[in-house]
């Protein structure tokens, strides 16, 4: 296991962190998963107030005794932004009690996803007043935020200079947030990548087309290498539901060197194949088509179409597409069938894509069961 400095926190975290959203089966399974992670060199455990009984299960493991001294295990929990300081004070107290902790190594403002959330954390007397009190009295050591927001909100949140680290989405198949990675690195913030196996493309169950294109590597391994070769990134979340699911991801925990020539050739193959498969229908993710009068997240819909057509990542596309209209500010936007063919997006597109037609095709390909956030 390799370890990296988590930005200005000066904590040295394992390059994989145990995310605890998915070990919700029972407390025994949670304790076994935590014990296995620590034995394999993971030293950062991450949970959240909203992850079902995750805080309680982690707290039970802490009470039973971890295999490493407390000073060598870094624990993060995340709490949503609140309008007022009193609500945040109560939330911090409750989380510490559930976790059986006297202090948190890191507290993340969870789901700083909208401009309104950003106003809350910047308001005098708002939630950050309570957070600062907890920092001052030693109950919280470091403060950051997690986000599923649009790029402009993320950049604005980083530029507040209120935070020491950021948890965000960024993967080989989703590189929209590259400017946020760059800005966070410039400000010496720790960078934590959310769910690269699942949100990064459901790469633990890849389609055969993608498997073939990635040979001699697995798609999951390549995505991890894409991230770990970028030394601005500190740590990647591995959200194991049980101890066995830790084995495959942590096989690359020591592979943090620059991309090899062979790996670069595979990424070039993926790019070339996408261009060939999509021909003139490829959306380059410039976001010039927004805003949409019907609040359709056109670039994200077309990104899902891109990879479904090019790599047969249809199951992943359906999984993510099904969250539109069902996950609130965690995954905003309406489904593509809301398009009225108003045509406002057409003159903005530098590639002259027939966006209404592509939206209709996307809905036909990806329309399926509605989905909510996992813990809901």
Short mmCIF file of C-alpha atoms in Angstrom, two decimals:
data_model
loop_
_atom_site.label_atom_id
_atom_site.label_comp_id
_atom_site.label_asym_id
_atom_site.label_seq_id
_atom_site.Cartn_x
_atom_site.Cartn_y
_atom_site.Cartn_z
CA UNK A 1 0.00 0.00 0.00
CA UNK A 2 1.27 3.46 -0.93
CA UNK A 3 0.52 6.59 1.11
CA UNK A 4 0.21 10.20 0.01
CA UNK A 5 -0.01 13.55 1.72
CA UNK A 6 -3.63 14.73 1.91
CA UNK A 7 -2.88 18.28 0.92
CA UNK A 8 -2.63 20.92 3.62
CA UNK A 9 -4.10 18.58 6.24
CA UNK A 10 -0.62 16.98 6.26
CA UNK A 11 -2.22 13.60 6.96
CA UNK A 12 -0.64 10.75 5.01
CA UNK A 13 -3.47 8.59 3.72
CA UNK A 14 -3.43 5.24 1.98
CA UNK A 15 -4.09 5.62 -1.76
CA UNK A 16 -7.28 3.60 -1.20
CA UNK A 17 -9.79 4.63 1.45
CA UNK A 18 -12.56 2.39 2.76
CA UNK A 19 -15.86 4.01 1.90
CA UNK A 20 -18.58 2.58 4.13
CA UNK A 21 -21.82 3.30 2.27
CA UNK A 22 -22.22 -0.29 1.04
CA UNK A 23 -21.40 -2.44 4.09
CA UNK A 24 -24.91 -1.96 5.48
CA UNK A 25 -25.86 -5.65 5.81
CA UNK A 26 -25.05 -6.01 9.52
CA UNK A 27 -22.58 -4.93 12.15
CA UNK A 28 -20.57 -8.17 11.98
CA UNK A 29 -19.98 -7.78 8.24
CA UNK A 30 -18.99 -4.16 8.77
CA UNK A 31 -16.44 -5.10 11.42
CA UNK A 32 -14.96 -7.86 9.23
CA UNK A 33 -14.68 -5.48 6.27
CA UNK A 34 -12.98 -2.81 8.38
CA UNK A 35 -10.56 -5.34 9.88
CA UNK A 36 -9.63 -6.67 6.44
CA UNK A 37 -9.07 -3.16 5.07
CA UNK A 38 -6.77 -2.23 7.94
CA UNK A 39 -4.86 -5.50 7.56
CA UNK A 40 -4.28 -4.69 3.88
CA UNK A 41 -2.81 -1.28 4.70
CA UNK A 42 -5.84 1.03 4.43
CA UNK A 43 -5.56 3.73 7.10
CA UNK A 44 -8.52 5.98 6.14
CA UNK A 45 -12.14 5.07 6.89
CA UNK A 46 -14.86 7.29 5.45
CA UNK A 47 -18.52 7.36 6.41
CA UNK A 48 -21.39 9.86 6.52
CA UNK A 49 -24.34 10.82 8.63
CA UNK A 50 -26.66 9.84 5.78
CA UNK A 51 -25.31 6.35 5.10
CA UNK A 52 -27.95 4.36 6.96
CA UNK A 53 -26.33 2.73 10.02
CA UNK A 54 -22.81 3.16 8.72
CA UNK A 55 -21.68 5.51 11.51
CA UNK A 56 -23.13 3.16 14.14
CA UNK A 57 -21.43 0.11 12.63
CA UNK A 58 -18.10 1.91 12.41
CA UNK A 59 -18.59 3.11 15.97
CA UNK A 60 -19.17 -0.47 17.11
CA UNK A 61 -15.92 -1.53 15.43
CA UNK A 62 -14.05 1.32 17.11
CA UNK A 63 -15.52 0.40 20.49
CA UNK A 64 -14.55 -3.25 19.99
CA UNK A 65 -11.02 -2.13 19.20
CA UNK A 66 -9.23 -1.60 15.89
CA UNK A 67 -6.06 -3.44 14.94
CA UNK A 68 -4.16 -0.14 14.71
CA UNK A 69 -3.77 2.61 17.34
CA UNK A 70 -6.29 5.43 16.99
CA UNK A 71 -3.49 7.81 16.05
CA UNK A 72 -2.74 5.67 12.99
CA UNK A 73 -6.33 5.36 11.70
CA UNK A 74 -7.85 8.43 10.09
CA UNK A 75 -11.62 8.73 10.24
CA UNK A 76 -13.82 11.00 8.17
CA UNK A 77 -17.53 11.53 8.46
CA UNK A 78 -19.64 13.84 6.37
CA UNK A 79 -22.60 16.00 7.39
CA UNK A 80 -24.88 17.91 4.98
CA UNK A 81 -24.73 21.70 5.02
CA UNK A 82 -27.27 23.33 7.31
CA UNK A 83 -28.83 26.78 7.32
CA UNK A 84 -28.00 27.44 10.96
CA UNK A 85 -25.18 26.71 13.38
CA UNK A 86 -27.35 24.96 15.98
CA UNK A 87 -28.32 22.20 13.54
CA UNK A 88 -24.69 21.59 12.66
CA UNK A 89 -23.68 21.53 16.34
CA UNK A 90 -26.28 18.86 17.01
CA UNK A 91 -25.19 16.83 13.97
CA UNK A 92 -21.51 16.91 14.97
CA UNK A 93 -22.35 15.80 18.51
CA UNK A 94 -24.55 12.97 17.25
CA UNK A 95 -21.94 11.72 14.78
CA UNK A 96 -19.19 11.70 17.41
CA UNK A 97 -21.46 9.78 19.78
CA UNK A 98 -22.43 7.20 17.14
CA UNK A 99 -18.79 6.76 16.15
CA UNK A 100 -17.60 6.44 19.76
CA UNK A 101 -15.00 9.12 19.06
CA UNK A 102 -13.65 12.12 20.94
CA UNK A 103 -12.55 13.76 17.70
CA UNK A 104 -12.81 13.43 13.92
CA UNK A 105 -9.69 13.55 11.80
CA UNK A 106 -11.76 15.01 8.96
CA UNK A 107 -15.25 16.44 8.70
CA UNK A 108 -16.68 16.88 5.23
CA UNK A 109 -19.61 19.12 4.39
CA UNK A 110 -21.59 16.46 2.57
CA UNK A 111 -23.21 17.23 -0.75
CA UNK A 112 -22.24 20.85 -1.31
CA UNK A 113 -24.17 20.58 -4.54
CA UNK A 114 -25.97 23.87 -5.21
CA UNK A 115 -25.43 27.61 -5.11
CA UNK A 116 -27.82 27.71 -2.14
CA UNK A 117 -25.63 25.25 -0.24
CA UNK A 118 -22.65 27.47 -0.98
CA UNK A 119 -24.52 30.47 0.45
CA UNK A 120 -25.21 28.51 3.62
CA UNK A 121 -21.53 27.74 4.24
CA UNK A 122 -20.51 31.33 3.56
CA UNK A 123 -23.20 32.94 5.73
CA UNK A 124 -22.15 34.62 8.96
CA UNK A 125 -23.56 32.61 11.84
CA UNK A 126 -24.32 29.65 9.55
CA UNK A 127 -23.21 26.04 9.74
CA UNK A 128 -19.50 26.83 9.42
CA UNK A 129 -19.64 28.72 12.72
CA UNK A 130 -20.40 25.44 14.47
CA UNK A 131 -17.74 23.66 12.43
CA UNK A 132 -15.13 26.25 13.42
CA UNK A 133 -16.13 25.86 17.08
CA UNK A 134 -15.51 22.11 16.77
CA UNK A 135 -12.11 22.79 15.19
CA UNK A 136 -11.22 25.24 17.94
CA UNK A 137 -12.08 22.81 20.75
CA UNK A 138 -10.34 19.85 19.07
CA UNK A 139 -13.37 17.73 18.16
CA UNK A 140 -12.60 18.22 14.44
CA UNK A 141 -9.07 18.34 13.09
CA UNK A 142 -9.63 19.13 9.37
CA UNK A 143 -12.55 20.36 7.25
CA UNK A 144 -13.42 19.74 3.62
CA UNK A 145 -16.41 19.12 1.42
CA UNK A 146 -17.87 16.46 -0.82
CA UNK A 147 -19.75 17.40 -3.94
CA UNK A 148 -21.87 16.16 -6.82
CA UNK A 149 -22.24 19.72 -8.11
CA UNK A 150 -21.68 21.26 -11.49
CA UNK A 151 -18.14 22.39 -12.22
CA UNK A 152 -18.85 26.09 -11.63
CA UNK A 153 -20.20 25.43 -8.13
CA UNK A 154 -17.22 23.20 -7.28
CA UNK A 155 -14.72 25.83 -8.43
CA UNK A 156 -16.54 28.51 -6.40
CA UNK A 157 -16.51 26.28 -3.30
CA UNK A 158 -12.78 25.65 -3.65
CA UNK A 159 -12.19 29.38 -4.07
CA UNK A 160 -13.86 30.17 -0.73
CA UNK A 161 -10.65 28.89 0.90
CA UNK A 162 -12.79 27.44 3.71
CA UNK A 163 -11.73 23.86 3.03
CA UNK A 164 -8.64 21.69 3.26
CA UNK A 165 -9.85 18.82 1.06
CA UNK A 166 -12.46 17.95 -1.56
CA UNK A 167 -14.27 14.71 -2.42
CA UNK A 168 -15.45 14.70 -6.04
CA UNK A 169 -16.22 12.68 -9.16
CA UNK A 170 -13.41 12.35 -11.69
CA UNK A 171 -12.59 9.25 -13.75
CA UNK A 172 -11.28 8.18 -17.13
CA UNK A 173 -14.85 8.13 -18.48
CA UNK A 174 -15.73 11.45 -16.81
CA UNK A 175 -13.03 14.11 -16.97
CA UNK A 176 -15.27 17.18 -16.80
CA UNK A 177 -13.88 18.09 -13.37
CA UNK A 178 -10.24 18.29 -14.45
CA UNK A 179 -10.18 22.07 -13.78
CA UNK A 180 -11.37 21.41 -10.21
CA UNK A 181 -8.57 18.90 -9.71
CA UNK A 182 -6.10 21.50 -10.95
CA UNK A 183 -7.47 24.32 -8.77
CA UNK A 184 -7.60 22.13 -5.66
CA UNK A 185 -4.00 21.06 -6.26
CA UNK A 186 -2.92 24.69 -6.67
CA UNK A 187 -4.49 25.43 -3.29
CA UNK A 188 -2.78 22.39 -1.73
CA UNK A 189 -6.07 20.67 -0.95
CA UNK A 190 -6.35 16.95 -0.39
CA UNK A 191 -8.19 15.29 -3.29
CA UNK A 192 -10.41 12.27 -2.66
CA UNK A 193 -12.04 10.55 -5.65
CA UNK A 194 -15.56 9.25 -5.04
CA UNK A 195 -16.47 5.69 -6.08
CA UNK A 196 -14.18 5.15 -9.10
CA UNK A 197 -15.34 1.55 -9.58
CA UNK A 198 -19.10 2.19 -9.48
CA UNK A 199 -19.73 5.81 -10.47
CA UNK A 200 -16.69 5.57 -12.72
CA UNK A 201 -18.48 3.10 -14.98
CA UNK A 202 -19.58 0.04 -12.98
CA UNK A 203 -16.20 -1.33 -13.91
CA UNK A 204 -16.43 -4.31 -11.60
CA UNK A 205 -18.90 -5.81 -14.14
CA UNK A 206 -17.65 -4.44 -17.48
CA UNK A 207 -19.20 -5.35 -20.85
CA UNK A 208 -17.25 -7.69 -23.10
CA UNK A 209 -16.58 -4.94 -25.64
CA UNK A 210 -14.77 -2.88 -23.01
CA UNK A 211 -12.93 -5.92 -21.67
CA UNK A 212 -11.60 -6.69 -25.15
CA UNK A 213 -10.52 -3.10 -25.80
CA UNK A 214 -8.63 -2.88 -22.51
CA UNK A 215 -6.54 -6.04 -22.93
CA UNK A 216 -4.14 -6.98 -21.37
CA UNK A 217 -5.59 -4.96 -18.48
CA UNK A 218 -9.00 -4.99 -16.86
CA UNK A 219 -11.15 -1.84 -17.25
CA UNK A 220 -11.18 -1.42 -13.46
CA UNK A 221 -7.39 -1.66 -13.26
CA UNK A 222 -6.98 0.90 -16.04
CA UNK A 223 -9.28 3.40 -14.36
CA UNK A 224 -7.39 3.02 -11.09
CA UNK A 225 -4.09 3.48 -12.93
CA UNK A 226 -5.44 6.57 -14.72
CA UNK A 227 -6.15 8.08 -11.29
CA UNK A 228 -3.17 6.80 -9.30
CA UNK A 229 -0.70 7.97 -11.94
CA UNK A 230 -1.92 11.53 -11.20
CA UNK A 231 -0.05 12.47 -8.02
CA UNK A 232 -2.31 15.45 -7.40
CA UNK A 233 -4.89 12.88 -6.29
CA UNK A 234 -4.41 11.57 -2.76
CA UNK A 235 -6.84 8.69 -2.35
CA UNK A 236 -9.57 6.68 -4.07
CA UNK A 237 -12.70 5.38 -2.41
CA UNK A 238 -13.20 1.62 -2.44
CA UNK A 239 -16.77 0.92 -1.33
CA UNK A 240 -16.59 -2.76 -0.46
CA UNK A 241 -19.79 -4.46 0.70
CA UNK A 242 -17.77 -7.29 2.27
CA UNK A 243 -14.12 -8.21 2.90
CA UNK A 244 -13.74 -10.19 -0.34
CA UNK A 245 -14.49 -7.12 -2.47
CA UNK A 246 -11.32 -5.46 -1.20
CA UNK A 247 -9.00 -7.95 -2.88
CA UNK A 248 -9.17 -6.91 -6.56
CA UNK A 249 -8.94 -3.12 -6.06
CA UNK A 250 -6.03 -3.31 -3.64
CA UNK A 251 -3.97 -5.36 -6.09
CA UNK A 252 -3.01 -2.03 -7.69
CA UNK A 253 -2.38 -0.23 -4.38
CA UNK A 254 1.36 -0.14 -5.09
CA UNK A 255 1.01 0.86 -8.76
CA UNK A 256 1.24 4.61 -8.38
CA UNK A 257 3.97 5.31 -10.95
CA UNK A 258 3.40 7.14 -14.22
CA UNK A 259 1.41 5.42 -16.96
CA UNK A 260 3.44 2.89 -18.92
CA UNK A 261 3.76 2.94 -22.68
CA UNK A 262 1.49 -0.10 -22.86
CA UNK A 263 -1.19 1.58 -20.73
CA UNK A 264 -1.04 4.73 -22.84
CA UNK A 265 -1.53 2.64 -25.99
CA UNK A 266 -4.71 1.13 -24.52
CA UNK A 267 -6.09 4.58 -23.71
CA UNK A 268 -5.31 5.65 -27.28
CA UNK A 269 -7.16 2.57 -28.53
CA UNK A 270 -10.19 3.50 -26.43
CA UNK A 271 -10.21 7.03 -27.81
CA UNK A 272 -9.84 5.86 -31.40
CA UNK A 273 -12.59 3.28 -31.00
CA UNK A 274 -14.99 5.86 -29.57
CA UNK A 275 -14.40 8.23 -32.51
CA UNK A 276 -14.96 5.42 -35.00
CA UNK A 277 -18.09 4.09 -33.29
CA UNK A 278 -19.77 7.47 -32.83
CA UNK A 279 -18.61 9.07 -36.09
CA UNK A 280 -20.34 12.47 -36.36
CA UNK A 281 -22.60 11.87 -33.33
CA UNK A 282 -19.86 12.19 -30.70
CA UNK A 283 -20.57 14.77 -28.01
CA UNK A 284 -17.26 16.33 -26.94
CA UNK A 285 -18.67 17.52 -23.58
CA UNK A 286 -18.12 21.23 -24.13
CA UNK A 287 -21.38 22.09 -22.28
CA UNK A 288 -22.12 24.95 -24.70
CA UNK A 289 -25.65 23.55 -25.21
CA UNK A 290 -26.72 24.56 -21.70
CA UNK A 291 -28.92 25.90 -20.26
CA UNK A 292 -31.81 23.81 -21.53
CA UNK A 293 -35.31 25.32 -21.09
CA UNK A 294 -36.57 21.91 -19.94
CA UNK A 295 -33.65 21.48 -17.52
CA UNK A 296 -32.29 18.44 -19.34
CA UNK A 297 -28.66 17.82 -18.47
CA UNK A 298 -27.83 17.43 -22.16
CA UNK A 299 -24.06 16.84 -21.84
CA UNK A 300 -24.46 14.14 -19.20
CA UNK A 301 -27.20 12.39 -21.17
CA UNK A 302 -25.00 12.43 -24.26
CA UNK A 303 -21.94 11.30 -22.29
CA UNK A 304 -23.91 8.23 -21.23
CA UNK A 305 -24.93 7.71 -24.85
CA UNK A 306 -21.30 8.12 -25.99
CA UNK A 307 -20.03 5.28 -23.84
CA UNK A 308 -23.08 3.09 -24.38
CA UNK A 309 -22.61 3.25 -28.15
CA UNK A 310 -18.82 3.09 -28.15
CA UNK A 311 -18.13 0.58 -25.38
CA UNK A 312 -21.48 -1.15 -24.84
CA UNK A 313 -21.62 0.39 -21.34
CA UNK A 314 -25.42 0.34 -21.55
CA UNK A 315 -26.03 -1.15 -18.11
CA UNK A 316 -24.01 1.63 -16.52
CA UNK A 317 -25.81 4.18 -18.71
CA UNK A 318 -29.20 2.89 -17.57
CA UNK A 319 -28.06 2.92 -13.95
CA UNK A 320 -27.05 6.57 -14.09
CA UNK A 321 -29.80 7.72 -16.46
CA UNK A 322 -32.42 6.22 -14.13
CA UNK A 323 -31.34 8.68 -11.43
CA UNK A 324 -32.50 11.72 -13.39
CA UNK A 325 -35.67 13.13 -11.76
CA UNK A 326 -35.19 10.77 -8.80
CA UNK A 327 -32.10 11.90 -6.89
CA UNK A 328 -32.71 15.62 -6.35
CA UNK A 329 -29.61 17.79 -6.18
CA UNK A 330 -27.37 14.67 -6.05
CA UNK A 331 -28.01 14.05 -9.76
CA UNK A 332 -30.04 16.95 -11.16
CA UNK A 333 -31.75 17.21 -14.50
CA UNK A 334 -34.77 15.89 -16.37
CA UNK A 335 -34.86 12.84 -18.60
CA UNK A 336 -34.25 13.27 -22.33
CA UNK A 337 -37.87 12.58 -23.28
CA UNK A 338 -38.72 16.01 -21.83
CA UNK A 339 -37.19 17.58 -24.95
CA UNK A 340 -39.70 19.75 -26.81
CA UNK A 341 -37.42 20.20 -29.84
CA UNK A 342 -37.38 23.94 -29.21
CA UNK A 343 -34.02 24.13 -30.95
CA UNK A 344 -32.35 26.56 -28.56
CA UNK A 345 -29.36 24.25 -28.11
CA UNK A 346 -28.71 23.73 -31.83
CA UNK A 347 -26.90 26.97 -32.74
CA UNK A 348 -24.75 26.69 -29.60
CA UNK A 349 -23.30 23.30 -30.51
CA UNK A 350 -19.88 23.71 -32.18
CA UNK A 351 -20.18 20.21 -33.68
CA UNK A 352 -23.61 20.86 -35.22
CA UNK A 353 -25.09 17.81 -33.53
CA UNK A 354 -28.77 17.05 -33.99
CA UNK A 355 -29.26 17.23 -30.24
CA UNK A 356 -33.04 16.56 -30.11
CA UNK A 357 -32.56 13.40 -32.19
CA UNK A 358 -29.66 12.25 -30.02
CA UNK A 359 -31.70 12.90 -26.87
CA UNK A 360 -34.53 10.79 -28.24
CA UNK A 361 -32.10 8.01 -29.08
CA UNK A 362 -30.53 8.26 -25.62
CA UNK A 363 -33.90 7.87 -23.91
CA UNK A 364 -34.73 4.85 -26.05
CA UNK A 365 -31.38 3.22 -25.25
CA UNK A 366 -31.15 4.10 -21.58
CA UNK A 367 -34.70 4.57 -20.32
CA UNK A 368 -35.36 2.03 -17.60
CA UNK A 369 -36.10 1.72 -13.92
CA UNK A 370 -35.98 4.87 -11.86
CA UNK A 371 -33.24 4.82 -9.24
CA UNK A 372 -32.57 6.66 -6.01
CA UNK A 373 -29.45 7.19 -3.97
CA UNK A 374 -28.19 3.89 -2.48
CA UNK A 375 -28.91 4.74 1.15
CA UNK A 376 -32.45 5.86 0.28
#
